[in-house]
mmCIF file of C-alpha atoms in Angstrom:
data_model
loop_
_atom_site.group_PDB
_atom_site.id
_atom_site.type_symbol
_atom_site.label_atom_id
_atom_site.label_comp_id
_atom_site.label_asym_id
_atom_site.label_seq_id
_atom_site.Cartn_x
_atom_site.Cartn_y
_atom_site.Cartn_z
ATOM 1 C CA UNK A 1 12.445 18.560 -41.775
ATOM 2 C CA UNK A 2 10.679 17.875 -45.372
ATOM 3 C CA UNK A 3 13.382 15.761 -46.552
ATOM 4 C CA UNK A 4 12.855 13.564 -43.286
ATOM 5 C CA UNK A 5 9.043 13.921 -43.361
ATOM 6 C CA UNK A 6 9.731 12.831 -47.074
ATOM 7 C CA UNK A 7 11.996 9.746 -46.069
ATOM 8 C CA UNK A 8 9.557 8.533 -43.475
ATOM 9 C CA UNK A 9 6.787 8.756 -45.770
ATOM 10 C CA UNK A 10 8.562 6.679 -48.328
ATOM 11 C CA UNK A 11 9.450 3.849 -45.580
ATOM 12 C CA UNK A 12 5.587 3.427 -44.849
ATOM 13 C CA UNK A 13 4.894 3.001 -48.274
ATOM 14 C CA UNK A 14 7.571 0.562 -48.946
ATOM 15 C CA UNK A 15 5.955 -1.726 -46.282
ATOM 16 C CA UNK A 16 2.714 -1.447 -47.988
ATOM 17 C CA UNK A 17 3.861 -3.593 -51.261
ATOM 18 C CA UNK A 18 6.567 -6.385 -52.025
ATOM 19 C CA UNK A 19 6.680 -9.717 -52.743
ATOM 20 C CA UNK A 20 6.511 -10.870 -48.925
ATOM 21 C CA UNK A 21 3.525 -8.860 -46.987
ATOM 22 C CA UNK A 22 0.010 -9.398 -45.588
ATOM 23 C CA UNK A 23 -1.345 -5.349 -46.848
ATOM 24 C CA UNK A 24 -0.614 -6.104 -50.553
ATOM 25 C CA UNK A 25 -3.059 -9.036 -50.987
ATOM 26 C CA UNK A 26 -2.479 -11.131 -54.262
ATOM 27 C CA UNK A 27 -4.953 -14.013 -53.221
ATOM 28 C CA UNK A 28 -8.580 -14.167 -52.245
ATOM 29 C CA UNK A 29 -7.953 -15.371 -48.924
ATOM 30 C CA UNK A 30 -5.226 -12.768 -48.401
ATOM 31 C CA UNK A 31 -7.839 -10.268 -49.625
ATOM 32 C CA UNK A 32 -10.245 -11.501 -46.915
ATOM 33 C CA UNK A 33 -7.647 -11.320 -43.620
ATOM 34 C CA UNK A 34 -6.458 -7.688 -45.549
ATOM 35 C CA UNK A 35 -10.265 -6.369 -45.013
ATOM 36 C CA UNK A 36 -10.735 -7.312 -41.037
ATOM 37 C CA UNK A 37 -7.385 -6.073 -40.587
ATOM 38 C CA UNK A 38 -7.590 -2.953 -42.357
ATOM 39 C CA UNK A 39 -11.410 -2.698 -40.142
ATOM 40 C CA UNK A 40 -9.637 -3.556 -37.395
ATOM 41 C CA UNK A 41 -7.325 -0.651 -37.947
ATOM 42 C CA UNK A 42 -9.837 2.095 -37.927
ATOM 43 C CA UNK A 43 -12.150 0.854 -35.241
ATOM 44 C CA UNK A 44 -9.464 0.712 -32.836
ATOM 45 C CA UNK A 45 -7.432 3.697 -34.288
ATOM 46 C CA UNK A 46 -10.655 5.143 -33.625
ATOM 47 C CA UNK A 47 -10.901 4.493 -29.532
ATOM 48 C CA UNK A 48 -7.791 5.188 -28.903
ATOM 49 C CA UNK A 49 -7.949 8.315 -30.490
ATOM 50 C CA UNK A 50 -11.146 9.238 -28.101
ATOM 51 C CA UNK A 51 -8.651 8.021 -25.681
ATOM 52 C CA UNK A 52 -6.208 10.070 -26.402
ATOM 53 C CA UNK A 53 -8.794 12.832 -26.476
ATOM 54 C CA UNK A 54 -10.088 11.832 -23.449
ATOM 55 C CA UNK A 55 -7.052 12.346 -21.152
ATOM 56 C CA UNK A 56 -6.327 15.639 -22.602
ATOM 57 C CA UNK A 57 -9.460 17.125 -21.492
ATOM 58 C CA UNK A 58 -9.621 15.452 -18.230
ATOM 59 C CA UNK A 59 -5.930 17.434 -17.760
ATOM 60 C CA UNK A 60 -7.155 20.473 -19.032
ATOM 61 C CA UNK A 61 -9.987 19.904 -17.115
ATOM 62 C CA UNK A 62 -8.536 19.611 -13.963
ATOM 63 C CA UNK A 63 -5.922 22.028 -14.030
ATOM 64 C CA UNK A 64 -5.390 23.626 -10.633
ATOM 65 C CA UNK A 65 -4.999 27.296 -10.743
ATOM 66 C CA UNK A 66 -2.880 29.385 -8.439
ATOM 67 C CA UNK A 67 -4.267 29.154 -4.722
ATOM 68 C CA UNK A 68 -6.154 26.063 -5.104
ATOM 69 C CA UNK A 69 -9.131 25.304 -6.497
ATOM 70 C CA UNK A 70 -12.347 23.074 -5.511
ATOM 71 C CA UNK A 71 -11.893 19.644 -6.717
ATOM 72 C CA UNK A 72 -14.072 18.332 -9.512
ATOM 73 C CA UNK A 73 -17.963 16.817 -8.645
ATOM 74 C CA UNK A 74 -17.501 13.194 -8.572
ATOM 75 C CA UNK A 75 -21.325 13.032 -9.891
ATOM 76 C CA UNK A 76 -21.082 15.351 -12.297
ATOM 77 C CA UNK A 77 -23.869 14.660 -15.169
ATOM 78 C CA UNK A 78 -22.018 15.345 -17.865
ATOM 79 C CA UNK A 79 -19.288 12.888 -16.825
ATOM 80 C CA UNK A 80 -22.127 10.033 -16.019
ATOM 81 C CA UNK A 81 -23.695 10.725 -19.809
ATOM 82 C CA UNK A 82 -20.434 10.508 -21.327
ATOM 83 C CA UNK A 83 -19.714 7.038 -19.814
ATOM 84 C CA UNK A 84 -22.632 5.773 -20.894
ATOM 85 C CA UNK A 85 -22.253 7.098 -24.703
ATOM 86 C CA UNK A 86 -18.754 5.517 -24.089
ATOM 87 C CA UNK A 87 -19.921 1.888 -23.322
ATOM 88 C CA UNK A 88 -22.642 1.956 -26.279
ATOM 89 C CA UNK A 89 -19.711 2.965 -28.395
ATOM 90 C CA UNK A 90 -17.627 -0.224 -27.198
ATOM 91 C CA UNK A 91 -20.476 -2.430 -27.868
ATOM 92 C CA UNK A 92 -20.961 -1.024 -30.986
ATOM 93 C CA UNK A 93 -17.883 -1.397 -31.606
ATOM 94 C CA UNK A 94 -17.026 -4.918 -30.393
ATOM 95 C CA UNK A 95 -20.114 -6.351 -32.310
ATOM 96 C CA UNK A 96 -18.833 -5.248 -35.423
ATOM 97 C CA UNK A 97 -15.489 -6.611 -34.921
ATOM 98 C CA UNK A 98 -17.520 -10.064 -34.002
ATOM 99 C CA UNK A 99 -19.534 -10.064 -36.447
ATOM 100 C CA UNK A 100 -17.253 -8.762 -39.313
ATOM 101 C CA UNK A 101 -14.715 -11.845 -38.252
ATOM 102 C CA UNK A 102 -17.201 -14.351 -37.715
ATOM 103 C CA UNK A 103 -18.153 -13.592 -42.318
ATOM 104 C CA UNK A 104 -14.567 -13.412 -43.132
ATOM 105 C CA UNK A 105 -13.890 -17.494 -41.426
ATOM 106 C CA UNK A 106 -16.909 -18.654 -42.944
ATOM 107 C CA UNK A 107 -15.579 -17.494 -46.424
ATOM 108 C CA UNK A 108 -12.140 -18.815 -45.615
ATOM 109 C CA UNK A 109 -13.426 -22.136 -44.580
ATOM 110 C CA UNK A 110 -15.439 -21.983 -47.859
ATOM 111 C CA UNK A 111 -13.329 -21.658 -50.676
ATOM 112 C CA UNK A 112 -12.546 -25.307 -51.301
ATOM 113 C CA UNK A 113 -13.247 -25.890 -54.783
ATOM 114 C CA UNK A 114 -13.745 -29.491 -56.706
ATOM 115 C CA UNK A 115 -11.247 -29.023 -58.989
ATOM 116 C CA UNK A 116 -8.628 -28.077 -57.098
ATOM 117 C CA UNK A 117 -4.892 -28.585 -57.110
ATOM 118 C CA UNK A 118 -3.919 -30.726 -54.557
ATOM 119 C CA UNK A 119 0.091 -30.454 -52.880
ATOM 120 C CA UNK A 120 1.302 -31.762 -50.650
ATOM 121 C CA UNK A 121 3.808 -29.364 -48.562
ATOM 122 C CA UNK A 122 5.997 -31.333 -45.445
ATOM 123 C CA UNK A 123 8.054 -29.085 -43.572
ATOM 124 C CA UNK A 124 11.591 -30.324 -42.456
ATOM 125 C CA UNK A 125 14.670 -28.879 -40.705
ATOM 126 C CA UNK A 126 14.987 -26.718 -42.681
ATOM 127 C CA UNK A 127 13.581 -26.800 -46.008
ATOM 128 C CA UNK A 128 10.250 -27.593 -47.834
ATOM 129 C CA UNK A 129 9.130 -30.779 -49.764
ATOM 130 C CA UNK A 130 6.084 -30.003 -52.438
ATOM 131 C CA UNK A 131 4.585 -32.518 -53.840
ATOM 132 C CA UNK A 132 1.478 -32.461 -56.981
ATOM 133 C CA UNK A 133 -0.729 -34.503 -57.091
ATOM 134 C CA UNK A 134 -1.072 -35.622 -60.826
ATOM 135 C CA UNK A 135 -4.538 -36.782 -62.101
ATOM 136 C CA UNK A 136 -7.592 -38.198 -60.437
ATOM 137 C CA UNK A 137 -5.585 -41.015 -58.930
ATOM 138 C CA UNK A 138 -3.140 -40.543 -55.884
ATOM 139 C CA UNK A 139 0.001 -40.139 -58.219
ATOM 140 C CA UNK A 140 2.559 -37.381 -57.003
ATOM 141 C CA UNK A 141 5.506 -35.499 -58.359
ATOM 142 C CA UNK A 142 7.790 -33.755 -56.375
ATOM 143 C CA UNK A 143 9.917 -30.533 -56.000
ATOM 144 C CA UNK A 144 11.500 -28.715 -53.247
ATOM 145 C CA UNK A 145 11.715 -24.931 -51.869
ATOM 146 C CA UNK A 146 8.983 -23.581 -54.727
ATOM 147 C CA UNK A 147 5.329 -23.743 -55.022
ATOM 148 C CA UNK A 148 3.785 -23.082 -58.873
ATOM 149 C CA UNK A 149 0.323 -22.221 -58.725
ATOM 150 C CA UNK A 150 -2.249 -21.418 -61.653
ATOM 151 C CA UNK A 151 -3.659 -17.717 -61.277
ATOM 152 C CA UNK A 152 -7.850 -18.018 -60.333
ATOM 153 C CA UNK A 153 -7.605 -21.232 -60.055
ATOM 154 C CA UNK A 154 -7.984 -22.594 -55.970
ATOM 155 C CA UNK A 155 -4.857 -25.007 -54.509
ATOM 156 C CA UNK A 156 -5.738 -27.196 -51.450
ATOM 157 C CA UNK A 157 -2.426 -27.229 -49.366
ATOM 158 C CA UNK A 158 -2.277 -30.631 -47.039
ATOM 159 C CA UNK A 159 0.580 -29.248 -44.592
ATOM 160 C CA UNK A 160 2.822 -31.838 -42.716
ATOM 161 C CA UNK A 161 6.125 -31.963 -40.603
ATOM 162 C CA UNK A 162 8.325 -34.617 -40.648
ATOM 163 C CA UNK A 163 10.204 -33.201 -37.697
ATOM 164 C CA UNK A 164 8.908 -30.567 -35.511
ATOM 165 C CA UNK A 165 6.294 -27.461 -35.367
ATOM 166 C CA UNK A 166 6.943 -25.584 -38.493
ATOM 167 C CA UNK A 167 4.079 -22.510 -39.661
ATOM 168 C CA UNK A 168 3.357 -21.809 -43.540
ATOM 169 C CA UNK A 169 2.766 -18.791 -44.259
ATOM 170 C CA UNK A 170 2.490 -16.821 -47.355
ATOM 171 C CA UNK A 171 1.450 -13.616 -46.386
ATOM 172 C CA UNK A 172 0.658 -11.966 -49.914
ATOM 173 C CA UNK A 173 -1.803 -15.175 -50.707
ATOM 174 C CA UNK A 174 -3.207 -16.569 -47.343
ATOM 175 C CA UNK A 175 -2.649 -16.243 -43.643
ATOM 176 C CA UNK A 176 -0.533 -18.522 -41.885
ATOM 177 C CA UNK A 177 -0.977 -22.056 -40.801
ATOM 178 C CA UNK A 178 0.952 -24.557 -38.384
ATOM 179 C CA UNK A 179 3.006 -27.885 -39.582
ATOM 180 C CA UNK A 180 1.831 -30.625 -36.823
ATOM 181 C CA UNK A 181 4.027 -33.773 -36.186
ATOM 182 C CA UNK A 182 1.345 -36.661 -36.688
ATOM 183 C CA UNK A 183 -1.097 -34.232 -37.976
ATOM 184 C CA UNK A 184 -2.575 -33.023 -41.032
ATOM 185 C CA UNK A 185 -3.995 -29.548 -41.560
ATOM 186 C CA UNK A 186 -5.616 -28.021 -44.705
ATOM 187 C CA UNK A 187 -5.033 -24.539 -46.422
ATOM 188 C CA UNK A 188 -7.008 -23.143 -49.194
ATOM 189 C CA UNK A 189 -4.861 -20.805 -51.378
ATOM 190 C CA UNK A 190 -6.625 -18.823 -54.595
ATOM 191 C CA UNK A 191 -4.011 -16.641 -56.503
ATOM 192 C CA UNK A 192 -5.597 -14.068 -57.989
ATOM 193 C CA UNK A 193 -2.579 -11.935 -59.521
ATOM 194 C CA UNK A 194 0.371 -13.084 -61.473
ATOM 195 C CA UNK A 195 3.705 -12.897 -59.785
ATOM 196 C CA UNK A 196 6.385 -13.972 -57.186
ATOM 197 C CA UNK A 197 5.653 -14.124 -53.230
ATOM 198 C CA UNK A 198 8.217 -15.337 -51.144
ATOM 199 C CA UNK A 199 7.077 -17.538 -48.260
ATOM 200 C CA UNK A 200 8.651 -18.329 -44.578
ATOM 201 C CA UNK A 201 7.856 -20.365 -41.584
ATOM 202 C CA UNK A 202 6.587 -18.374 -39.455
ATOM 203 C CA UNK A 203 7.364 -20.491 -36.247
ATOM 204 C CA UNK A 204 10.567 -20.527 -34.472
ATOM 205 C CA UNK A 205 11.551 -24.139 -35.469
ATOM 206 C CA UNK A 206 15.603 -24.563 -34.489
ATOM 207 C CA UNK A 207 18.877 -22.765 -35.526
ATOM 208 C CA UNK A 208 18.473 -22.174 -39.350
ATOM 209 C CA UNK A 209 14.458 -20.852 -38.715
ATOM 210 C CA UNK A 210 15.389 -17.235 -40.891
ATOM 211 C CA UNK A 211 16.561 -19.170 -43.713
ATOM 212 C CA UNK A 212 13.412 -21.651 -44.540
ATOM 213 C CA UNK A 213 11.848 -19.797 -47.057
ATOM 214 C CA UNK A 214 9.855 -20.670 -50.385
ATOM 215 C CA UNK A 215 9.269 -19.070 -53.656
ATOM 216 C CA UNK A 216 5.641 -18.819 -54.825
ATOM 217 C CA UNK A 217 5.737 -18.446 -58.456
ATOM 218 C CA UNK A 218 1.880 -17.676 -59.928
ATOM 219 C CA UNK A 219 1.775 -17.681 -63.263
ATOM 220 C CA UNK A 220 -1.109 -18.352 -65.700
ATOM 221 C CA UNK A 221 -2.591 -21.703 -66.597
ATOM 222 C CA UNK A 222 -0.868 -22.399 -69.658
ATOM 223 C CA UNK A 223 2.884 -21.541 -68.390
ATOM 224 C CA UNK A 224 1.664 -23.493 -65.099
ATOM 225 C CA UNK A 225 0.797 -27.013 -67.595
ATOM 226 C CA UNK A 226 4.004 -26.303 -69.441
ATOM 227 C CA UNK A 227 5.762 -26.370 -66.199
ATOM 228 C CA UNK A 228 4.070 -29.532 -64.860
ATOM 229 C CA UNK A 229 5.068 -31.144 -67.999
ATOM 230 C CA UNK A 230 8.589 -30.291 -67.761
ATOM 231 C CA UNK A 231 8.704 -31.831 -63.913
ATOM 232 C CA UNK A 232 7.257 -35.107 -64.779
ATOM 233 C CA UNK A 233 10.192 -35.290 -67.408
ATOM 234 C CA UNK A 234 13.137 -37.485 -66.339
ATOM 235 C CA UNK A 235 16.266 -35.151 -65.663
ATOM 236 C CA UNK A 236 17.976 -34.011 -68.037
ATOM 237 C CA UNK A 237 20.981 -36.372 -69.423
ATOM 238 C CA UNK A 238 24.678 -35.005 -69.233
ATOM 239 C CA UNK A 239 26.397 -33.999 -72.172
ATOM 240 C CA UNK A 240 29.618 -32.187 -71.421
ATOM 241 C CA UNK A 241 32.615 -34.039 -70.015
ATOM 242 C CA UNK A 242 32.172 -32.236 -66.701
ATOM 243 C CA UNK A 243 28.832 -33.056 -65.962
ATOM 244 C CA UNK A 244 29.008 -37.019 -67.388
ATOM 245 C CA UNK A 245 31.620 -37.072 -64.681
ATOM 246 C CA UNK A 246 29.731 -35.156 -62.380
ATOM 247 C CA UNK A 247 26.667 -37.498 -62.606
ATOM 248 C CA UNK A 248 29.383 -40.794 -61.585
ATOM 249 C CA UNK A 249 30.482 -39.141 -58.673
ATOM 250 C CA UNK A 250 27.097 -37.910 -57.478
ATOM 251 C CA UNK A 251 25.885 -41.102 -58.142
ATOM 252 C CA UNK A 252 28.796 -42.646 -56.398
ATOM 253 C CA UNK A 253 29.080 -40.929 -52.986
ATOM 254 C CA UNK A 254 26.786 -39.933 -50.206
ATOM 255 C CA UNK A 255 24.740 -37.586 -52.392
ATOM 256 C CA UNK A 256 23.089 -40.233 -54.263
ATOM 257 C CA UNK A 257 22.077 -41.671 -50.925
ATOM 258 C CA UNK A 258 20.379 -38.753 -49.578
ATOM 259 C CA UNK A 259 18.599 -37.172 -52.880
ATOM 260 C CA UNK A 260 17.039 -38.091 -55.711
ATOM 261 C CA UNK A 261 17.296 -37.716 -58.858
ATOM 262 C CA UNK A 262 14.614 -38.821 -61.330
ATOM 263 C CA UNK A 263 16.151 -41.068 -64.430
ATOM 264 C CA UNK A 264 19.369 -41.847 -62.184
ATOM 265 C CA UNK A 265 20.386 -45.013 -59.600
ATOM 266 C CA UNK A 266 20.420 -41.546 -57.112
ATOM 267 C CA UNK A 267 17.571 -42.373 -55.314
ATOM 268 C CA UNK A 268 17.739 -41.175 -51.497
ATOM 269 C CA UNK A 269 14.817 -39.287 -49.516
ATOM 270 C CA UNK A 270 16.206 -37.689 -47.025
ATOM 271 C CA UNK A 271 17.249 -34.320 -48.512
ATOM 272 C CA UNK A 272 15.490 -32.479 -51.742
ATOM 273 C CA UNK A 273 14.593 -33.667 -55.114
ATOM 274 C CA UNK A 274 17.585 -32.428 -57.155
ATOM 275 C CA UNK A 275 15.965 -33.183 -60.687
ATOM 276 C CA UNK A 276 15.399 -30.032 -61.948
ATOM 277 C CA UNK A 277 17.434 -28.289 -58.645
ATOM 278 C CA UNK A 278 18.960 -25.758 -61.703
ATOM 279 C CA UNK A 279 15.833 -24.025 -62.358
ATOM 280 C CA UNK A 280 15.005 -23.086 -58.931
ATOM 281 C CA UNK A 281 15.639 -19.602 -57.916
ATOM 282 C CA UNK A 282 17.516 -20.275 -54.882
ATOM 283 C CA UNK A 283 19.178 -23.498 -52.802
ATOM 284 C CA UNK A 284 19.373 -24.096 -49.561
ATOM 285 C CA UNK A 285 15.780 -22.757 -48.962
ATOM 286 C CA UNK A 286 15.914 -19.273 -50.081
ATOM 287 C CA UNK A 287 19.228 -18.947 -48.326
ATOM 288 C CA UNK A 288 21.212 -18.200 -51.181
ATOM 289 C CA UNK A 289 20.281 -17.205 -55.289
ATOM 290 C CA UNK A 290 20.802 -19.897 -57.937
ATOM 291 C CA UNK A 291 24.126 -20.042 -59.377
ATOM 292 C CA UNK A 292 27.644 -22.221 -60.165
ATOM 293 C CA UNK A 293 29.198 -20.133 -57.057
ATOM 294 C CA UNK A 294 26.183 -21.085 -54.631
ATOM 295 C CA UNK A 295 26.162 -24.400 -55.713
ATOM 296 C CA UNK A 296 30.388 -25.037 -55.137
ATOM 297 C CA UNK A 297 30.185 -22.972 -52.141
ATOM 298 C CA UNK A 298 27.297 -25.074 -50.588
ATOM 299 C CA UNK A 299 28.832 -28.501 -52.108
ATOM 300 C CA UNK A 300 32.332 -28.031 -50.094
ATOM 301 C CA UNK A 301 31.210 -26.240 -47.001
ATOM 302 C CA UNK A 302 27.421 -26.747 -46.695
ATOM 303 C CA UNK A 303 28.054 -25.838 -42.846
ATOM 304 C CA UNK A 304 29.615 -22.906 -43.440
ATOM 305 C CA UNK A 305 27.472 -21.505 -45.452
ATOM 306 C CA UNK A 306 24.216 -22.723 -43.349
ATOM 307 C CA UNK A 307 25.532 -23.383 -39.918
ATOM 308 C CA UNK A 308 23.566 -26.536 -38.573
ATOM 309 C CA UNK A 309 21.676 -27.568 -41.932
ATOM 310 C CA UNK A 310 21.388 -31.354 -41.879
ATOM 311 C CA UNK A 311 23.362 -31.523 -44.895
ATOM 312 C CA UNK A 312 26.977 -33.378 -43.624
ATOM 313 C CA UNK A 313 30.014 -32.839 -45.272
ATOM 314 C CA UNK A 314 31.118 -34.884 -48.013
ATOM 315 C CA UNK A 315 34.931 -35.195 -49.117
ATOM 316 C CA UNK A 316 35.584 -34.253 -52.813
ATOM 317 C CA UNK A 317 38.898 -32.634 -54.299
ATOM 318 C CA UNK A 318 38.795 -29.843 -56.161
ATOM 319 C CA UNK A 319 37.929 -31.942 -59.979
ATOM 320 C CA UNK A 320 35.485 -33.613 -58.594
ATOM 321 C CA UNK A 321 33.279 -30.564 -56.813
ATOM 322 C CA UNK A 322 33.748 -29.103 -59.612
ATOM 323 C CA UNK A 323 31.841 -31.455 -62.129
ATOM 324 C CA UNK A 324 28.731 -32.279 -59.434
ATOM 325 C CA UNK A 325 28.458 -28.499 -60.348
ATOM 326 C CA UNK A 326 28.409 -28.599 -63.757
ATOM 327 C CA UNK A 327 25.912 -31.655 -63.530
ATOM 328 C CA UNK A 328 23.619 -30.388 -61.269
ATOM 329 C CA UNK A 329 23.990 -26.567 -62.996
ATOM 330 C CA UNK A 330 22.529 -28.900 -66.314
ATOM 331 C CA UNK A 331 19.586 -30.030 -64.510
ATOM 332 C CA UNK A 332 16.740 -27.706 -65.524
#
């Protein structure tokens, strides 16, 4: 019985930290939702206890004895005070709740900061564009499937869809926010610990919904400007026989037509920015880690290895699959 006591005790905990959950806030409006939940908790964790509490003595109460026994006064006093306590309690109760809410929006809705980073974050099927603004003027650069963010320092998320309802949510940072066909909605995130969050859609958007997830990567200020400069940097230039070859038949097929890549004739829009794909932690939208294997697996047999991605096969033999991997593996 310990060691299961034990065991159980140990799952609970576990769902109290990680890099994807709502009760181990790592942003101030995380922090905010975390308090009116955790409120939430123990005021109605509260009730239903009384409840609880309640039915036990009306059974014990009205136990019936052997022979019979007279049945309880309908108007009994007692029973008439403790209704009334009862509904002060839920008004109490309620009003808190209210009110409590009511203080945590207005400091959501409040947290919008001059100098802000601005992204840009359109949901497709099913993957994630970001896009930076760089600079007072409307100048962007773009990446795909990660979000960099400076610790303390607030982001103002514009969230679009390019296809249909998709929900943003990062659950250790902020709470969760819909992707609106022809509509433009606003999220406020403000990182206050260093670290990695994972983020999903958290809205049942077609046949590959479970694998459109994001890394959130918050790191401080100076590793976040060092990274920024590094993505407005041209991609990097082959320099092994495999990857100059790789680069001519990227460039040469459908995958140039589809992606981009920055410093190349590859120029497409309808699929990710491959610039700097190699220094991702994952492809394919969190659905697989980073590596030469991913990358040749989801080159040959993208369907295969994420049934209904919009990604089409594209014929290559064996030489050439092989040296798109070693160019895009160079791309950091």
């Amino acid at each position: 019985m310990r060691a299961h006591a034990s065991a159980a005790a140990a799952l609970l905990l576990c769902g109290c930290t990680g890099v994807q959950t709502p009760l181990d806030p790592a942003g101030q409006q995380a922090a905010s939702i975390h308090t009116i939940w955790t409120l939430m908790m123990w005021v109605c964790g509260f009730f239903y206890l009384l409840v609880i509490a309640g039915l036990v003595w009306a059974i014990w109460r009205n136990r019936r004895v052997v022979g019979g026994a007279p049945e309880p006064n309908a108007h009994d006093p007692m029973i008439e005070r403790g209704l009334g306590v009862w509904a002060v309690m839920i008004f109490v109760g309620l009003t808190l709740l209210v009110t409590w809410s009511f203080f945590v929006d207005r400091s959501l809705a409040s947290t919008h900061s001059a100098d802000a980073l601005h992204i840009r974050v359109t949901g497709y099927q099913w993957w994630w564009k970001v896009e930076y603004q760089q600079g007072p003027h409307p100048s962007w650069f773009e990446a795909a499937n990660e979000i960099h963010l400076p610790v303390g320092k607030t982001a103002r998320i514009q969230l679009e869809s390019a296809d249909v309802i998709h929900s943003f949510w990062v659950p250790n940072l902020s709470g969760k926010m819909d992707l609106i066909p022809g509509r433009h909605n606003v999220l406020d995130v403000t990182p206050t610990r260093v670290g990695v969050y994972r983020g999903q859609c958290a809205e049942f958007c077609g046949f590959q919904h479970a694998h459109m997830a994001l890394t959130v990567i918050v790191e401080p200020q100076a590793k976040f400007d060092a990274w920024q400069k590094h993505q407005l940097q041209p991609a990097t230039q082959p320099s092994s026989p495999d990857a100059v070859l790789g680069q001519q038949v990227f460039q040469s097929r459908a995958c140039g037509m589809c992606h981009t890549i920055s410093g190349t004739d590859a120029g497409g829009r309808i699929g990710p920015n491959l610039s700097h794909i190699a220094s991702r932690p994952t492809i394919a939208a969190g659905a697989m880690p980073m590596s030469k294997g991913s990358l040749a697996g989801w080159i040959s047999d993208p369907q295969g290895m994420k049934p209904g991605t919009k990604m089409p096969d594209v014929p290559l033999t064996a030489t050439e699959s092989s040296a798109v991997v070693a160019y895009l593996s160079s791309l950091q």
